Amino acid sequence: MDNLVRILDLNKAWAAARVKEDPDYFNRLLHIQSPEFLWVGCSDSRVAANVITGTQPGEVFVHRNIANMVVHTDLNLLSVLEYAVNVLHVKHIIVCGHYGCGGVKAAAGHLNLGIINNWLRNIEDVFRFHQDELLAIKDEDQRIDRLVELNVEEQVLNLAKTTIVQGAWTRSEPLTLHGWVYGIDDGIIKPLNQIDSAEALDPVYRYSNL
Ligand code: CO
């Protein structure tokens, strides 16, 4: 309970500090939401989108789940994506993974963990696509870190496969997808891959009637 009181107190102090700095701060946010970025990140408490990018409320539209996945049947992600692209008209979508990701580690392990097995199986698929490269890495931590990177790149491709993203490209709206990985040990984000047209996709995923 003490910690709960503490975060409510911290909230009051934060709100008061904002108004002290800029009396119009909340009034301005009340009337506009026009973020340029959609962030798809891991739920891990250490990888807080606004905090690690030094951005302010109003700047980043955020979706987080275990291991920053873009799962084709995830209505939550798809709803966020559609709103971000078709209503907010974000210019960049960032999938940000992080080294030492517990979800990726769990997927690389062989334990039955219950319902989450079904979520992590999407990462096992990424492992299978790249298993020659991954199995050649003898150090287990290094292998997991490489799987973290490959998983991010694959989720960026999964975004590009959607009718939502391809629709924006067909309408010539500026929209770039980015894969990033964050280092929990040094706080640094490393860019991995970037896609700004359907050309990067295997033809099997492309729509001809958008
Ligand atoms: Co994680």
Tab-separated table of C-alpha atoms and ligand atoms in Angstrom:
chain	number	residue	atom	x	y	z
A	1	MET	CA	0.000	0.000	0.000
A	2	ASP	CA	2.888	2.350	0.838
A	3	ASN	CA	4.210	2.081	-2.706
A	4	LEU	CA	0.777	2.757	-4.142
A	5	VAL	CA	0.490	5.938	-2.080
A	6	ARG	CA	4.012	6.810	-3.187
A	7	ILE	CA	3.184	6.672	-6.910
A	8	LEU	CA	0.029	8.752	-6.422
A	9	ASP	CA	2.107	11.322	-4.537
A	10	LEU	CA	4.729	11.237	-7.294
A	11	ASN	CA	1.952	11.860	-9.812
A	12	LYS	CA	0.727	14.927	-7.914
A	13	ALA	CA	4.264	16.282	-7.696
A	14	TRP	CA	4.828	15.624	-11.416
A	15	ALA	CA	1.595	17.375	-12.438
A	16	ALA	CA	2.388	20.349	-10.198
A	17	ALA	CA	5.904	20.629	-11.652
A	18	ARG	CA	4.535	20.647	-15.220
A	19	VAL	CA	2.092	23.466	-14.447
A	20	LYS	CA	4.801	25.414	-12.630
A	21	GLU	CA	7.069	25.172	-15.692
A	22	ASP	CA	4.313	25.854	-18.188
A	23	PRO	CA	0.843	26.909	-16.965
A	24	ASP	CA	-0.669	25.907	-20.335
A	25	TYR	CA	0.866	22.386	-20.356
A	26	PHE	CA	-2.266	20.290	-19.755
A	27	ASN	CA	-4.585	22.664	-21.564
A	28	ARG	CA	-2.520	22.210	-24.708
A	29	LEU	CA	-2.493	18.399	-24.434
A	30	LEU	CA	-6.249	18.405	-23.911
A	31	HIS	CA	-6.870	19.669	-27.420
A	32	ILE	CA	-4.322	17.844	-29.534
A	33	GLN	CA	-3.087	14.358	-30.020
A	34	SER	CA	-0.855	14.269	-33.073
A	35	PRO	CA	2.047	11.921	-32.344
A	36	GLU	CA	4.463	11.255	-35.172
A	37	PHE	CA	5.450	7.844	-33.836
A	38	LEU	CA	3.796	4.535	-33.045
A	39	TRP	CA	5.871	2.459	-30.636
A	40	VAL	CA	5.465	-1.317	-30.456
A	41	GLY	CA	7.550	-2.357	-27.478
A	42	CYS	CA	7.977	-5.025	-24.833
A	43	SER	CA	5.921	-4.816	-21.630
A	44	ASP	CA	9.188	-5.077	-19.650
A	45	SER	CA	9.103	-2.357	-16.963
A	46	ARG	CA	12.658	-1.281	-17.823
A	47	VAL	CA	11.823	-0.358	-21.420
A	48	ALA	CA	9.395	2.547	-20.966
A	49	ALA	CA	8.915	4.205	-24.368
A	50	ASN	CA	8.739	7.869	-23.307
A	51	VAL	CA	11.407	7.559	-20.624
A	52	ILE	CA	14.126	5.931	-22.735
A	53	THR	CA	13.529	8.205	-25.730
A	54	GLY	CA	13.251	11.370	-23.643
A	55	THR	CA	9.906	12.171	-25.295
A	56	GLN	CA	6.940	13.944	-23.731
A	57	PRO	CA	3.256	13.013	-23.405
A	58	GLY	CA	1.633	13.585	-26.795
A	59	GLU	CA	4.675	12.525	-28.825
A	60	VAL	CA	4.446	8.722	-28.986
A	61	PHE	CA	1.418	6.457	-29.469
A	62	VAL	CA	2.287	3.266	-27.597
A	63	HIS	CA	1.427	-0.414	-27.800
A	64	ARG	CA	3.289	-2.872	-25.592
A	65	ASN	CA	3.077	-6.631	-25.169
A	66	ILE	CA	5.344	-9.481	-24.161
A	67	ALA	CA	8.369	-9.477	-26.505
A	68	ASN	CA	7.096	-6.654	-28.781
A	69	MET	CA	5.196	-8.956	-31.097
A	70	VAL	CA	3.137	-8.173	-34.200
A	71	VAL	CA	0.790	-11.150	-34.318
A	72	HIS	CA	-1.556	-11.229	-37.318
A	73	THR	CA	-4.611	-12.208	-35.293
A	74	ASP	CA	-4.022	-9.791	-32.394
A	75	LEU	CA	-7.049	-7.475	-32.522
A	76	ASN	CA	-5.523	-5.231	-29.876
A	77	LEU	CA	-2.370	-4.581	-31.943
A	78	LEU	CA	-4.365	-4.302	-35.186
A	79	SER	CA	-6.766	-1.778	-33.641
A	80	VAL	CA	-3.875	0.338	-32.365
A	81	LEU	CA	-2.137	0.069	-35.742
A	82	GLU	CA	-5.228	1.052	-37.719
A	83	TYR	CA	-5.920	4.053	-35.497
A	84	ALA	CA	-2.284	5.156	-35.568
A	85	VAL	CA	-1.986	4.903	-39.378
A	86	ASN	CA	-5.451	5.894	-40.605
A	87	VAL	CA	-6.508	8.449	-37.993
A	88	LEU	CA	-3.352	9.817	-36.358
A	89	HIS	CA	-1.306	9.460	-39.581
A	90	VAL	CA	1.908	8.597	-37.770
A	91	LYS	CA	4.997	8.830	-39.977
A	92	HIS	CA	7.073	6.198	-38.216
A	93	ILE	CA	6.311	2.869	-36.580
A	94	ILE	CA	9.030	1.574	-34.310
A	95	VAL	CA	9.279	-2.008	-33.115
A	96	CYS	CA	11.660	-1.822	-30.185
A	97	GLY	CA	12.964	-5.029	-28.633
A	98	HIS	CA	15.543	-5.277	-25.904
A	99	TYR	CA	18.483	-7.507	-25.063
A	100	GLY	CA	17.850	-9.907	-22.200
A	101	CYS	CA	14.134	-10.109	-23.062
A	102	GLY	CA	12.445	-12.644	-20.760
A	103	GLY	CA	9.818	-13.465	-23.386
A	104	VAL	CA	12.453	-14.315	-25.982
A	105	LYS	CA	14.425	-16.354	-23.417
A	106	ALA	CA	11.282	-18.275	-22.495
A	107	ALA	CA	10.558	-18.978	-26.170
A	108	ALA	CA	14.077	-20.337	-26.643
A	109	GLY	CA	13.618	-22.633	-23.637
A	110	HIS	CA	11.582	-25.803	-23.583
A	111	LEU	CA	9.338	-25.417	-20.554
A	112	ASN	CA	5.573	-25.563	-20.684
A	113	LEU	CA	4.535	-22.212	-19.204
A	114	GLY	CA	0.789	-22.422	-19.773
A	115	ILE	CA	-1.225	-20.136	-22.007
A	116	ILE	CA	1.784	-17.979	-22.865
A	117	ASN	CA	3.199	-20.933	-24.859
A	118	ASN	CA	0.824	-19.883	-27.642
A	119	TRP	CA	2.158	-16.336	-27.696
A	120	LEU	CA	5.799	-17.414	-27.502
A	121	ARG	CA	5.318	-19.892	-30.346
A	122	ASN	CA	5.478	-16.920	-32.715
A	123	ILE	CA	9.069	-16.378	-31.523
A	124	GLU	CA	9.805	-20.095	-31.920
A	125	ASP	CA	8.779	-19.651	-35.563
A	126	VAL	CA	11.365	-16.858	-35.870
A	127	PHE	CA	13.945	-19.238	-34.359
A	128	ARG	CA	13.048	-21.888	-36.943
A	129	PHE	CA	13.375	-19.417	-39.861
A	130	HIS	CA	16.908	-18.572	-38.707
A	131	GLN	CA	18.005	-21.743	-36.968
A	132	ASP	CA	21.187	-22.337	-38.974
A	133	GLU	CA	22.552	-18.957	-37.893
A	134	LEU	CA	21.281	-19.255	-34.320
A	135	LEU	CA	22.481	-22.798	-33.667
A	136	ALA	CA	25.970	-21.802	-34.854
A	137	ILE	CA	26.190	-19.362	-31.910
A	138	LYS	CA	27.562	-21.413	-29.007
A	139	ASP	CA	27.192	-18.863	-26.204
A	140	GLU	CA	23.614	-19.056	-24.976
A	141	ASP	CA	23.274	-15.363	-24.010
A	142	GLN	CA	24.679	-14.292	-27.378
A	143	ARG	CA	22.275	-16.649	-29.142
A	144	ILE	CA	19.320	-15.154	-27.250
A	145	ASP	CA	20.509	-11.617	-28.042
A	146	ARG	CA	20.692	-12.488	-31.743
A	147	LEU	CA	17.203	-14.013	-31.535
A	148	VAL	CA	16.021	-10.734	-29.955
A	149	GLU	CA	17.370	-8.855	-33.011
A	150	LEU	CA	15.943	-11.322	-35.553
A	151	ASN	CA	12.589	-11.249	-33.764
A	152	VAL	CA	12.438	-7.445	-34.039
A	153	GLU	CA	13.265	-7.606	-37.764
A	154	GLU	CA	10.563	-10.238	-38.276
A	155	GLN	CA	7.938	-8.155	-36.431
A	156	VAL	CA	8.775	-5.192	-38.693
A	157	LEU	CA	8.082	-7.473	-41.666
A	158	ASN	CA	4.828	-8.543	-40.006
A	159	LEU	CA	3.756	-4.881	-39.872
A	160	ALA	CA	4.567	-4.507	-43.572
A	161	LYS	CA	2.410	-7.533	-44.389
A	162	THR	CA	-0.770	-5.857	-43.065
A	163	THR	CA	-3.342	-4.226	-45.343
A	164	ILE	CA	-3.178	-1.229	-42.986
A	165	VAL	CA	0.489	-0.472	-43.693
A	166	GLN	CA	0.376	-1.466	-47.375
A	167	GLY	CA	-2.743	0.699	-47.781
A	168	ALA	CA	-0.837	3.760	-46.519
A	169	TRP	CA	2.001	3.025	-48.944
A	170	THR	CA	-0.450	2.601	-51.847
A	171	ARG	CA	-1.857	6.060	-51.023
A	172	SER	CA	1.747	7.390	-51.032
A	173	GLU	CA	1.510	8.425	-47.382
A	174	PRO	CA	4.931	8.755	-45.784
A	175	LEU	CA	5.238	5.782	-43.436
A	176	THR	CA	8.477	4.131	-42.426
A	177	LEU	CA	8.816	1.019	-40.284
A	178	HIS	CA	11.836	0.727	-38.014
A	179	GLY	CA	13.308	-2.158	-36.040
A	180	TRP	CA	15.277	-1.100	-32.967
A	181	VAL	CA	16.883	-2.904	-30.063
A	182	TYR	CA	17.505	-1.379	-26.644
A	183	GLY	CA	20.378	-2.262	-24.334
A	184	ILE	CA	19.193	-2.538	-20.729
A	185	ASP	CA	22.835	-2.415	-19.583
A	186	ASP	CA	23.737	0.876	-21.303
A	187	GLY	CA	20.410	2.545	-22.202
A	188	ILE	CA	21.364	2.800	-25.873
A	189	ILE	CA	18.999	2.057	-28.775
A	190	LYS	CA	20.530	0.407	-31.851
A	191	PRO	CA	18.661	0.609	-35.187
A	192	LEU	CA	18.424	-2.777	-36.952
A	193	ASN	CA	16.269	-2.532	-40.064
A	194	GLN	CA	13.982	-0.109	-41.869
A	195	ILE	CA	11.232	-0.573	-44.485
A	196	ASP	CA	9.332	2.131	-46.354
A	197	SER	CA	7.696	0.227	-49.194
A	198	ALA	CA	6.135	-3.138	-49.970
A	199	GLU	CA	9.087	-3.873	-52.267
A	200	ALA	CA	10.934	-5.263	-49.250
A	201	LEU	CA	8.303	-7.962	-48.871
A	202	ASP	CA	8.171	-11.344	-50.519
A	203	PRO	CA	5.523	-11.033	-53.294
A	204	VAL	CA	3.325	-13.608	-51.582
A	205	TYR	CA	2.450	-10.984	-48.938
A	206	ARG	CA	1.630	-8.121	-51.301
A	207	TYR	CA	-1.925	-6.926	-52.070
A	208	SER	CA	-2.781	-5.766	-55.582
A	209	ASN	CA	-6.184	-4.151	-54.908
A	210	LEU	CA	-5.570	-1.680	-52.063
B	1	CO	CO	11.053	-8.166	-23.052
